[in-house]
Coordinates of C-alpha atoms in Angstrom, one line a residue:
Chain K
M248 CA 89.6 -5.5 80.0
T249 CA 90.0 -6.4 83.7
A250 CA 87.4 -6.1 86.4
D251 CA 89.4 -3.1 87.9
E252 CA 89.4 -1.2 84.5
R253 CA 85.6 -1.6 84.1
P254 CA 83.9 1.7 84.8
L255 CA 81.6 1.8 87.7
V256 CA 79.0 3.7 85.8
R257 CA 78.3 3.1 82.0
V258 CA 75.7 5.1 80.1
R259 CA 75.1 3.8 76.7
G260 CA 72.8 5.3 73.9
L261 CA 70.4 7.1 76.5
R262 CA 67.5 8.9 75.1
K263 CA 64.8 10.7 76.7
S264 CA 62.0 13.0 75.5
F265 CA 59.2 14.8 77.3
G266 CA 56.5 14.9 74.7
A267 CA 58.1 16.6 71.5
N268 CA 60.8 17.8 73.4
V269 CA 64.0 15.8 73.1
V270 CA 66.0 16.2 76.3
L271 CA 68.6 13.3 76.0
D272 CA 69.7 12.6 72.3
G273 CA 71.9 9.5 72.6
I274 CA 74.3 9.9 75.7
D275 CA 77.5 7.6 76.1
L276 CA 79.3 8.2 79.3
D277 CA 81.7 6.2 81.5
V278 CA 82.6 7.2 85.2
R279 CA 85.4 5.1 86.9
E280 CA 85.5 4.3 90.5
G281 CA 86.9 7.2 92.7
E282 CA 86.5 9.6 89.7
V283 CA 84.9 13.0 89.8
T284 CA 82.7 13.8 86.6
V285 CA 81.4 17.3 86.1
L286 CA 78.5 18.0 83.7
L287 CA 78.4 21.5 82.2
G288 CA 76.2 23.0 79.8
P289 CA 73.3 25.6 79.3
S290 CA 70.1 25.1 80.9
G291 CA 67.8 22.8 79.2
S292 CA 70.8 20.8 77.8
G293 CA 69.7 17.7 79.6
K294 CA 72.3 17.7 82.5
S295 CA 69.7 17.2 85.2
T296 CA 67.7 14.6 83.3
L297 CA 70.9 12.6 82.7
L298 CA 71.6 12.6 86.4
R299 CA 68.1 11.5 87.2
C300 CA 68.2 8.6 84.8
V301 CA 71.3 7.2 86.6
N302 CA 69.2 6.5 89.6
H303 CA 66.0 5.9 87.6
L304 CA 64.0 8.7 89.0
E305 CA 63.4 9.3 85.2
R306 CA 62.9 6.2 83.0
P307 CA 64.9 6.5 79.8
D308 CA 63.1 6.1 76.4
A309 CA 66.0 4.1 75.1
G310 CA 69.4 3.1 76.1
F311 CA 70.6 2.0 79.5
V312 CA 72.6 2.9 82.6
E313 CA 74.8 0.4 84.2
I314 CA 76.1 0.7 87.8
G315 CA 78.6 -1.7 89.0
G316 CA 77.5 -4.2 86.3
D317 CA 73.6 -4.1 87.0
I318 CA 71.4 -2.4 84.6
V319 CA 69.6 0.3 86.5
G320 CA 65.8 0.0 86.6
Y321 CA 65.8 -3.3 84.4
R322 CA 66.3 -7.0 84.6
R323 CA 67.9 -8.6 81.6
D324 CA 66.1 -11.6 80.0
G325 CA 68.1 -12.7 76.6
T326 CA 67.2 -10.0 74.2
R327 CA 64.7 -8.0 76.5
L328 CA 64.9 -5.7 79.2
H329 CA 62.1 -6.0 81.8
E330 CA 61.2 -2.9 83.9
L331 CA 61.8 -3.8 87.7
R332 CA 59.2 -3.6 90.4
S333 CA 59.5 -0.4 92.4
R334 CA 60.9 -2.5 95.2
S335 CA 63.9 -3.7 93.3
V336 CA 64.6 -0.3 91.9
T337 CA 64.6 0.9 95.6
R338 CA 67.3 -1.6 96.4
Q339 CA 69.5 -0.2 93.6
R340 CA 68.7 3.5 94.6
A341 CA 70.1 2.7 98.1
D342 CA 73.7 2.5 96.6
V343 CA 73.5 5.7 94.7
G344 CA 73.3 9.0 96.9
M345 CA 71.7 12.2 95.5
V346 CA 72.0 15.8 96.6
F347 CA 69.5 18.2 95.1
Q348 CA 69.4 21.9 94.3
Q349 CA 66.6 22.5 96.7
F350 CA 68.2 20.4 99.3
N351 CA 64.9 18.5 100.0
L352 CA 65.5 17.9 103.6
F353 CA 62.4 16.7 105.4
P354 CA 61.3 19.7 107.3
H355 CA 59.3 18.0 110.1
M356 CA 62.4 16.1 111.1
T357 CA 65.6 17.1 113.0
V358 CA 69.0 16.9 111.4
L359 CA 69.7 13.7 113.1
E360 CA 66.3 12.2 112.1
N361 CA 66.9 13.3 108.4
I362 CA 70.1 11.4 108.4
T363 CA 69.1 8.2 110.3
E364 CA 65.7 7.7 108.5
A365 CA 67.2 5.6 105.6
P366 CA 69.9 3.8 107.3
V367 CA 67.4 2.4 109.8
A368 CA 64.6 1.8 107.3
V369 CA 66.8 0.4 104.5
R370 CA 69.9 -0.8 106.0
G371 CA 68.4 -2.2 109.1
L372 CA 70.5 -0.3 111.5
S373 CA 69.6 0.2 115.0
R374 CA 68.6 3.7 116.0
K375 CA 71.6 3.9 118.1
Q376 CA 74.1 2.8 115.5
A377 CA 72.4 5.0 113.0
A378 CA 72.6 8.0 115.3
A379 CA 76.3 7.4 116.3
R380 CA 77.3 7.4 112.4
A381 CA 75.0 10.3 111.9
R382 CA 76.8 12.4 114.5
E383 CA 80.3 11.5 112.9
L384 CA 78.9 12.6 109.4
V385 CA 77.4 15.8 110.9
A386 CA 80.9 16.7 112.3
R387 CA 82.4 15.7 109.0
V388 CA 80.4 18.4 107.2
G389 CA 81.2 20.9 109.9
L390 CA 77.9 21.1 111.8
A391 CA 78.7 19.2 115.1
G392 CA 76.2 20.4 117.6
R393 CA 73.2 21.1 115.3
E394 CA 72.0 17.5 115.3
D395 CA 68.7 18.6 116.9
S396 CA 68.0 21.7 114.9
Y397 CA 65.2 21.5 112.3
P398 CA 66.0 22.4 108.6
R399 CA 64.3 25.7 108.7
Q400 CA 66.5 26.9 111.5
M401 CA 69.6 26.7 109.4
S402 CA 71.0 28.6 106.4
G403 CA 70.9 27.1 103.0
G404 CA 74.6 26.2 102.9
Q405 CA 74.1 24.5 106.2
Q406 CA 71.0 22.7 104.9
Q407 CA 72.9 21.5 101.9
R408 CA 75.8 20.1 104.0
V409 CA 73.1 18.1 106.1
A410 CA 71.6 16.9 102.8
I411 CA 75.3 15.6 101.7
A412 CA 75.7 14.0 105.1
R413 CA 72.1 12.4 104.7
A414 CA 73.4 10.9 101.4
L415 CA 76.5 9.7 102.8
A416 CA 74.9 7.9 105.6
M417 CA 73.7 5.3 103.1
E418 CA 77.4 4.6 102.4
P419 CA 76.9 5.0 98.6
R420 CA 79.1 3.8 95.9
L421 CA 78.1 6.9 93.9
L422 CA 77.1 10.4 94.8
L423 CA 75.0 12.5 92.2
F424 CA 74.9 16.3 92.8
D425 CA 72.1 18.3 90.9
E426 CA 73.2 21.9 91.0
P427 CA 73.9 21.7 94.7
T428 CA 75.0 25.4 95.1
S429 CA 72.5 27.0 92.7
A430 CA 70.0 27.8 95.3
L431 CA 72.4 29.4 97.6
D432 CA 73.5 32.9 98.4
P433 CA 76.9 33.5 96.8
E434 CA 78.8 33.8 100.3
L435 CA 77.5 30.3 101.2
V436 CA 78.6 28.5 98.0
G437 CA 82.1 28.1 99.4
E438 CA 81.3 25.9 102.4
V439 CA 79.3 23.4 100.3
L440 CA 82.0 23.2 97.6
A441 CA 84.6 22.7 100.3
V442 CA 82.9 19.7 101.7
M443 CA 82.3 18.4 98.1
Q444 CA 86.2 18.7 97.5
D445 CA 86.9 17.0 100.7
L446 CA 84.7 14.0 99.6
A447 CA 86.5 14.0 96.1
L448 CA 89.6 13.6 97.9
S449 CA 88.5 10.8 100.2
G450 CA 88.0 8.9 96.9
M451 CA 84.1 9.2 96.5
T452 CA 82.8 8.6 93.0
M453 CA 80.8 11.7 92.0
I454 CA 78.8 13.1 89.2
V455 CA 78.2 16.7 89.7
V456 CA 76.0 19.1 87.6
T457 CA 77.0 22.5 88.4
H458 CA 77.9 25.9 87.0
E459 CA 80.9 26.3 89.3
I460 CA 83.8 26.4 86.7
G461 CA 86.3 26.9 89.3
F462 CA 85.2 23.6 91.2
A463 CA 85.3 21.7 87.9
R464 CA 88.8 23.0 87.2
K465 CA 90.0 22.2 90.7
V466 CA 88.2 18.9 91.5
A467 CA 87.1 17.2 88.3
D468 CA 88.8 14.3 86.7
T469 CA 86.6 14.5 83.8
V470 CA 84.4 17.5 82.3
V471 CA 81.7 16.8 80.1
F472 CA 79.9 19.4 78.2
L473 CA 76.3 18.9 77.2
D474 CA 74.2 20.8 74.6
G475 CA 70.9 20.1 73.2
G476 CA 70.9 16.5 74.8
R477 CA 74.4 15.5 73.2
I478 CA 77.7 15.4 74.7
I479 CA 79.6 17.7 72.5
E480 CA 83.0 17.9 74.6
S481 CA 84.3 15.5 77.0
G482 CA 88.0 15.2 78.7
A483 CA 90.3 16.5 81.3
P484 CA 89.3 19.9 82.8
E485 CA 92.5 21.6 81.5
D486 CA 91.5 20.7 78.0
V487 CA 87.9 21.2 77.9
L488 CA 87.8 24.3 80.1
T489 CA 90.9 26.2 78.7
D490 CA 90.6 25.1 75.0
P491 CA 87.1 23.9 74.0
R492 CA 86.9 22.9 70.4
H493 CA 83.2 23.2 70.0
E494 CA 81.9 26.6 69.4
R495 CA 79.0 26.3 71.6
A496 CA 81.3 25.3 74.5
R497 CA 83.4 28.3 73.9
S498 CA 80.5 30.7 74.0
F499 CA 79.0 29.2 77.1
L500 CA 82.3 29.2 79.0
A501 CA 82.9 32.7 77.8
A502 CA 79.4 33.8 79.3
V503 CA 79.9 31.9 82.7
L504 CA 83.5 32.8 83.4
Chain V
M102 CA 85.7 50.9 92.0
T103 CA 87.1 54.0 93.7
Q104 CA 85.4 56.2 96.2
H105 CA 84.8 58.7 93.6
D106 CA 82.9 56.4 91.4
L107 CA 80.6 55.6 94.4
S108 CA 79.7 59.1 95.3
G109 CA 78.8 59.9 91.7
P110 CA 75.0 59.0 91.7
A111 CA 74.5 60.9 95.2
T112 CA 75.8 64.1 94.1
A113 CA 73.9 64.0 91.0
V114 CA 70.6 64.2 93.0
P115 CA 71.2 67.2 95.2
G116 CA 69.2 67.3 98.5
H117 CA 68.4 63.6 98.3
P118 CA 71.3 61.5 99.7
P119 CA 70.7 57.8 99.7
P120 CA 69.6 57.0 103.2
D121 CA 72.5 54.4 103.9
L122 CA 75.1 57.2 103.6
T123 CA 73.9 58.4 107.0
K124 CA 75.2 55.2 108.5
P125 CA 78.7 55.3 107.8
A126 CA 80.7 51.9 107.5
P127 CA 82.8 51.2 110.5
G128 CA 86.2 52.6 110.4
R129 CA 85.3 54.9 107.7
G130 CA 83.9 58.4 107.8
P131 CA 80.8 59.3 105.9
L132 CA 81.2 60.2 102.4
H133 CA 79.6 63.6 102.8
P134 CA 79.7 65.6 106.1
L135 CA 76.1 65.2 107.8
D136 CA 74.3 68.5 108.1
S137 CA 72.4 69.1 111.2
R138 CA 69.2 71.4 111.2
P139 CA 67.9 73.4 114.0
G140 CA 64.6 71.3 114.8
D141 CA 66.4 68.0 114.7
G142 CA 66.9 67.8 118.3
E143 CA 63.3 68.3 119.2
L144 CA 62.2 65.9 116.5
L145 CA 64.6 63.1 118.2
A146 CA 63.0 64.0 121.6
A147 CA 59.4 63.9 120.6
R148 CA 57.0 61.2 122.0
L149 CA 55.6 59.0 119.4
V150 CA 51.9 58.8 119.6
P151 CA 50.2 55.8 117.8
L152 CA 47.0 56.5 115.6
R153 CA 44.0 56.4 117.6
R154 CA 41.2 54.1 116.4
P155 CA 37.8 55.2 117.8
G156 CA 36.0 52.9 115.6
Q157 CA 37.1 50.0 117.4
W158 CA 35.8 51.3 120.8
I159 CA 32.5 52.2 119.1
S160 CA 31.9 48.7 117.6
A161 CA 33.0 47.1 120.9
G162 CA 30.4 49.1 122.7
V163 CA 27.7 48.3 120.2
L164 CA 28.7 44.7 120.5
L165 CA 28.5 44.6 124.3
V166 CA 25.0 46.1 124.3
L167 CA 23.9 43.6 121.7
F168 CA 25.5 40.7 124.0
A169 CA 23.9 42.2 127.1
M170 CA 20.4 41.9 125.3
L171 CA 21.1 38.3 124.3
V172 CA 21.8 37.6 128.0
H173 CA 19.0 39.4 129.2
T174 CA 16.4 37.5 126.9
L175 CA 18.0 34.2 127.8
V176 CA 17.6 34.8 131.5
A177 CA 14.4 36.9 131.6
N178 CA 12.2 34.9 129.2
D179 CA 11.1 32.1 131.4
R180 CA 9.7 30.2 128.4
F181 CA 13.1 28.9 128.0
Q182 CA 12.3 26.9 131.2
W183 CA 15.9 26.7 132.6
D184 CA 14.8 24.7 135.6
V185 CA 13.5 22.0 133.2
V186 CA 16.7 22.1 131.2
G187 CA 18.7 21.7 134.4
R188 CA 16.5 18.8 135.5
Y189 CA 16.8 16.8 132.3
F190 CA 20.5 17.8 131.5
L191 CA 21.9 14.8 133.4
R192 CA 19.0 12.2 133.0
G193 CA 20.0 8.7 132.3
S194 CA 18.4 8.4 129.1
I195 CA 19.9 11.5 127.8
L196 CA 23.3 10.5 128.7
H197 CA 22.7 7.2 127.0
G198 CA 21.8 9.0 123.9
L199 CA 25.0 11.1 124.4
L200 CA 27.1 8.0 124.6
L201 CA 25.5 6.6 121.5
T202 CA 26.2 9.8 119.6
L203 CA 29.8 9.8 120.8
W204 CA 30.8 6.2 119.9
L205 CA 28.8 6.3 116.6
T206 CA 30.9 9.5 115.7
A207 CA 34.1 7.9 116.7
A208 CA 33.3 4.7 114.9
V209 CA 32.1 6.3 111.7
M210 CA 35.1 8.7 111.6
S211 CA 37.8 6.2 112.2
S212 CA 36.5 3.7 109.6
G213 CA 35.6 6.4 107.3
Y214 CA 39.0 7.9 107.4
L215 CA 40.5 4.5 106.9
L216 CA 38.4 4.0 103.8
G217 CA 39.1 7.8 102.8
I218 CA 43.0 7.4 102.9
G219 CA 42.4 4.4 100.6
I220 CA 40.2 6.4 98.3
A221 CA 42.9 9.2 98.1
A222 CA 45.7 6.7 97.6
M223 CA 43.6 5.3 94.7
R224 CA 42.8 8.6 93.2
L225 CA 46.6 9.7 93.3
S226 CA 47.7 6.0 92.0
R227 CA 49.2 5.4 88.6
N228 CA 46.6 2.7 88.0
P229 CA 43.8 4.3 85.7
V230 CA 41.2 1.8 86.9
L231 CA 41.6 2.7 90.5
R232 CA 41.7 6.4 89.6
G233 CA 38.3 6.1 87.8
L234 CA 36.9 3.8 90.6
S235 CA 37.9 6.3 93.2
F236 CA 36.6 9.3 91.2
G237 CA 33.2 7.5 90.7
Y238 CA 32.8 6.6 94.3
V239 CA 33.4 10.2 95.5
W240 CA 31.0 11.4 92.8
L241 CA 28.2 9.0 93.7
I242 CA 28.5 9.4 97.5
R243 CA 28.7 13.1 97.3
S244 CA 25.5 13.2 95.2
V245 CA 23.4 11.3 97.5
P246 CA 22.2 13.1 100.5
P247 CA 23.2 11.3 103.8
L248 CA 19.8 11.1 104.9
V249 CA 18.7 9.3 101.6
Q250 CA 21.7 7.0 102.0
L251 CA 20.7 6.0 105.6
L252 CA 17.2 5.4 104.5
F253 CA 18.4 3.1 101.6
W254 CA 20.6 0.9 103.9
Y255 CA 17.8 0.7 106.4
E256 CA 15.4 -0.5 103.6
L257 CA 17.7 -2.5 101.6
A258 CA 15.5 -5.6 102.2
S259 CA 12.8 -4.1 100.0
L260 CA 15.4 -3.8 97.2
Y261 CA 17.3 -6.9 97.6
P262 CA 15.2 -9.4 99.7
R263 CA 18.0 -12.0 99.3
L264 CA 21.8 -11.6 99.0
S265 CA 23.8 -14.4 97.4
V266 CA 27.3 -15.3 96.2
G267 CA 27.5 -16.8 92.9
V268 CA 28.3 -16.5 89.0
P269 CA 26.4 -13.6 87.4
F270 CA 23.3 -15.3 85.4
G271 CA 24.7 -18.6 86.8
P272 CA 24.6 -20.7 89.6
E273 CA 24.4 -19.4 93.2
F274 CA 26.7 -20.7 95.9
A275 CA 25.4 -19.2 99.0
G276 CA 22.8 -16.7 100.1
F277 CA 20.9 -15.2 102.9
G278 CA 17.9 -13.1 103.5
T279 CA 18.4 -9.4 104.2
A280 CA 15.2 -8.6 106.1
H281 CA 17.2 -8.4 109.5
L282 CA 20.6 -7.6 108.0
F283 CA 20.5 -3.8 108.7
S284 CA 19.3 -2.7 112.0
G285 CA 19.0 1.0 112.4
I286 CA 22.2 1.5 114.1
L287 CA 24.2 -0.8 111.5
A288 CA 22.6 1.2 108.6
A289 CA 23.6 4.4 110.4
Y290 CA 27.1 3.1 110.8
V291 CA 27.4 1.8 107.1
G292 CA 25.7 5.0 105.6
L293 CA 27.7 7.6 107.5
T294 CA 31.0 5.7 106.9
L295 CA 30.5 5.6 103.4
D296 CA 29.8 9.4 103.5
V297 CA 32.8 10.2 105.7
A298 CA 35.0 8.1 103.3
A299 CA 34.1 10.2 100.2
F300 CA 34.8 13.5 101.9
S301 CA 37.8 12.7 103.9
G302 CA 39.2 11.0 100.7
E303 CA 39.1 14.5 99.2
I304 CA 40.5 16.3 102.2
V305 CA 43.5 13.7 102.4
R306 CA 44.1 14.0 98.7
G307 CA 44.3 17.8 99.0
G308 CA 46.8 17.5 101.8
I309 CA 48.9 15.1 99.8
L310 CA 48.8 17.2 96.8
S311 CA 50.1 20.2 99.1
V312 CA 53.4 18.4 99.9
D313 CA 56.5 19.3 97.6
P314 CA 57.0 16.4 95.2
G315 CA 60.8 16.9 95.8
Q316 CA 60.2 15.5 99.3
S317 CA 59.0 11.8 98.0
E318 CA 61.8 12.3 95.3
A319 CA 64.5 12.7 97.9
A320 CA 63.1 9.9 100.0
R321 CA 63.1 7.7 96.9
A322 CA 66.7 8.6 96.1
L323 CA 67.5 7.4 99.5
G324 CA 66.1 3.9 98.8
L325 CA 63.0 4.3 101.1
R326 CA 60.0 2.1 100.0
E327 CA 56.8 3.8 98.7
G328 CA 54.7 2.7 101.7
R329 CA 57.4 4.1 104.2
I330 CA 57.6 7.4 102.2
F331 CA 53.8 7.8 102.4
R332 CA 53.7 7.2 106.3
R333 CA 56.9 8.9 107.5
I334 CA 57.6 11.6 104.9
V335 CA 54.3 12.8 102.9
L336 CA 51.5 12.1 105.4
P337 CA 53.3 14.1 108.5
Q338 CA 53.8 17.0 106.1
A339 CA 50.2 16.8 104.8
M340 CA 48.8 16.9 108.3
P341 CA 48.7 20.6 108.7
A342 CA 46.5 21.0 105.6
I343 CA 44.4 17.8 106.5
V344 CA 43.8 18.6 110.2
P345 CA 41.8 21.9 110.1
A346 CA 39.4 20.4 107.3
S347 CA 39.2 17.2 109.3
G348 CA 38.1 18.9 112.4
N349 CA 35.5 20.6 110.5
L350 CA 34.4 17.2 109.2
L351 CA 34.4 15.6 112.6
I352 CA 32.2 18.4 114.2
G353 CA 30.0 18.3 111.3
M354 CA 29.6 14.6 111.7
L355 CA 29.1 14.7 115.3
K356 CA 26.0 16.7 114.8
A357 CA 25.0 14.9 111.4
T358 CA 24.6 11.8 113.4
S359 CA 21.5 13.3 114.7
I360 CA 19.8 12.4 111.5
V361 CA 19.7 8.7 112.7
S362 CA 16.7 9.8 114.7
V363 CA 14.5 9.2 111.6
I364 CA 15.3 5.4 111.5
A365 CA 14.7 5.3 115.5
V366 CA 18.2 5.0 116.7
Q367 CA 18.5 6.5 120.1
D368 CA 21.1 9.1 119.9
L369 CA 21.4 12.3 121.8
L370 CA 18.6 14.2 119.8
Y371 CA 16.2 11.2 119.4
S372 CA 16.4 10.6 123.2
T373 CA 15.3 14.1 123.9
Q374 CA 12.5 13.9 121.2
L375 CA 11.3 10.7 123.0
I376 CA 10.9 12.6 126.3
Y377 CA 9.2 15.8 124.8
N378 CA 6.8 13.6 122.8
Q379 CA 5.3 12.6 126.3
N380 CA 5.6 16.0 128.3
F381 CA 5.6 18.5 125.4
L382 CA 8.4 20.4 126.9
I383 CA 10.0 20.9 123.4
M384 CA 12.1 23.9 123.9
P385 CA 13.9 23.1 127.1
L386 CA 14.6 19.5 125.8
L387 CA 15.9 20.8 122.5
L388 CA 18.0 23.2 124.7
V389 CA 19.4 20.2 126.5
A390 CA 20.6 18.6 123.3
T391 CA 22.0 21.8 122.0
L392 CA 23.9 22.6 125.1
W393 CA 25.4 18.9 124.9
Y394 CA 26.4 19.5 121.4
I395 CA 28.0 22.7 122.2
V396 CA 29.9 21.2 125.0
L397 CA 31.3 18.5 122.8
T398 CA 32.1 20.8 119.8
T399 CA 34.1 23.0 122.3
L400 CA 36.1 20.0 123.6
L401 CA 36.8 18.9 120.0
S402 CA 37.9 22.4 119.1
I403 CA 40.4 22.4 121.8
G404 CA 41.6 19.0 120.9
Q405 CA 42.1 20.3 117.3
Y406 CA 44.2 23.2 118.6
Y407 CA 46.7 20.8 120.3
V408 CA 46.7 18.5 117.2
E409 CA 47.6 21.5 114.8
R410 CA 50.1 22.4 117.4
H411 CA 51.8 18.9 117.3
Y412 CA 52.0 19.0 113.6
A413 CA 53.5 22.4 113.5
R414 CA 56.8 20.8 114.4
G415 CA 59.7 22.4 112.5
S416 CA 57.5 24.8 110.5
N417 CA 58.8 27.9 112.0
R418 CA 62.3 29.2 112.4
A419 CA 62.2 28.9 116.2
G420 CA 61.7 25.2 115.5
R421 CA 59.4 24.9 118.3
P422 CA 55.5 25.5 118.0
P423 CA 54.5 28.8 119.6
A424 CA 55.1 28.5 123.3
R425 CA 51.7 30.1 124.0
G426 CA 48.7 28.7 125.8
L427 CA 45.3 28.3 124.3
W428 CA 44.0 31.5 126.2
Q429 CA 46.9 33.8 124.8
V430 CA 46.1 32.6 121.3
A431 CA 42.3 33.1 121.8
R432 CA 42.8 36.5 123.3
S433 CA 45.3 37.8 120.6
N434 CA 42.5 36.8 118.1
I435 CA 39.9 38.9 119.6
P436 CA 40.3 41.6 116.9
L437 CA 39.7 44.6 119.2
F438 CA 42.2 44.0 122.1
G439 CA 44.8 41.6 120.4
R440 CA 47.7 42.6 118.3
A441 CA 47.1 41.3 114.8
R442 CA 49.1 38.0 114.7
T443 CA 50.7 37.0 111.5
D444 CA 53.3 34.4 112.9
L445 CA 50.6 32.0 114.2
V446 CA 50.9 28.4 112.9
G447 CA 47.9 26.6 112.0
L448 CA 45.3 29.2 112.9
S449 CA 43.3 30.8 110.3

């Protein structure tokens, strides 16, 4: 296998339980550079937890996540994996952007401050450089002129687009989306999906948890179907979405379509 | 769905057309012709008279009378000896005491809050030892009256005549006598600081807990370090919850410093006591101290208002803190004459 064919993200044997509740039950997953992977499944199937394990917001009980050849959250020492100090995990996270269901913009900062905070603090950009880049990103998500607004002055769709710009400002190798449109009014969903589709076309590697089947069909390279903490179906969208083999996937799709 | 389907439920309930049907969609007529009844024109032209509230005027009248009685007794009763109050109000020794009260409060509050933030951070940490330590500290300090603590530090020498560094039960490396370690003022500073640390620790902890955990999660996902997340993301958002309680603590501490008079520290209150112990003008001199405390508390309350306004940044849809002066806010909060405000930020 050459370096080019090696996937950017490799998830192997990932397990996670909260108390007696097994949320991830042995997940294996590859995401190649420039690919969009959509995770589908009923609520409680482990999609969000899987996503949170990828940038170590959640610590897996077993298994590992590898991004660009580095094990996330651990340092390998022969037969052992030592958990990394938070400072080292922080360095890994800087390369993985995340967009949340509830946007999680910082309400006490303007749009521009939200976007420039991390590039200045983590990447060491000057305020001026960061602000210039931030303005480009704000324009890219279609919000030019709103740089000095506070998040609460914006609609949910606008806030989520700012959140995407904030994640992009770190120039991540991988973007994670955790149900980015689930908290939005139906009429605002489209503007966020349009920005995401635009990103996918520009070659960004993305893992997206969503219930938007239309988006999965149009944009995804791979659709992964989770149920009960396992991957029960995985493949090209036209296969998984039109002709699911697994009964659980079939009933879920029938319910959401 | 056809128009016929939409009109179904409306016709099923005769005499109760849904209200939105009276506002036809643009470009389309109403589903039913609107009837017009004989009295409608008069109703539309009628003047709207708000509900009268005579109770408010009566209670205001009663209050005014009571207030006038208070003013009268303050002015007419010459045992208040306002001339004496005036004579001593700006006396040098009083102003010295005032200065001591001011800087002792400032010193105690600033070092107390530094410790308090540490106490809160320990209590919220993942480390169970630190959590336990912090809990124990808060429990102990809150259990001991500040006056007792003050006396304890002042009288430390009687408990530990000698303090030394060494191995427990083993050799001693260095030591010194404690007889002159704690002057009154140092005992006051240490005792009150420890007290403030415990209380402010709880205030800060409450503020931090009020911030949505999604905020630090988002900051973590951006690769920010824990220290920066605390300073830039969590603490500014905790401030609206921290400031009012802290204002309370600050004003409380300003007055609580008066207990140092028991260990002969010459603060504002003790300075007046020294004077009335000689001339027996007890009441007027207590009034001098009281008036000064009122002045200081007023200034601090005004300061608190502006601090709260600063941290209200981004917390309303207009984006800016309410563009109204202190006076408008005060006036609109007088229950009788102001409108009830529900949109005020940081005022409770």
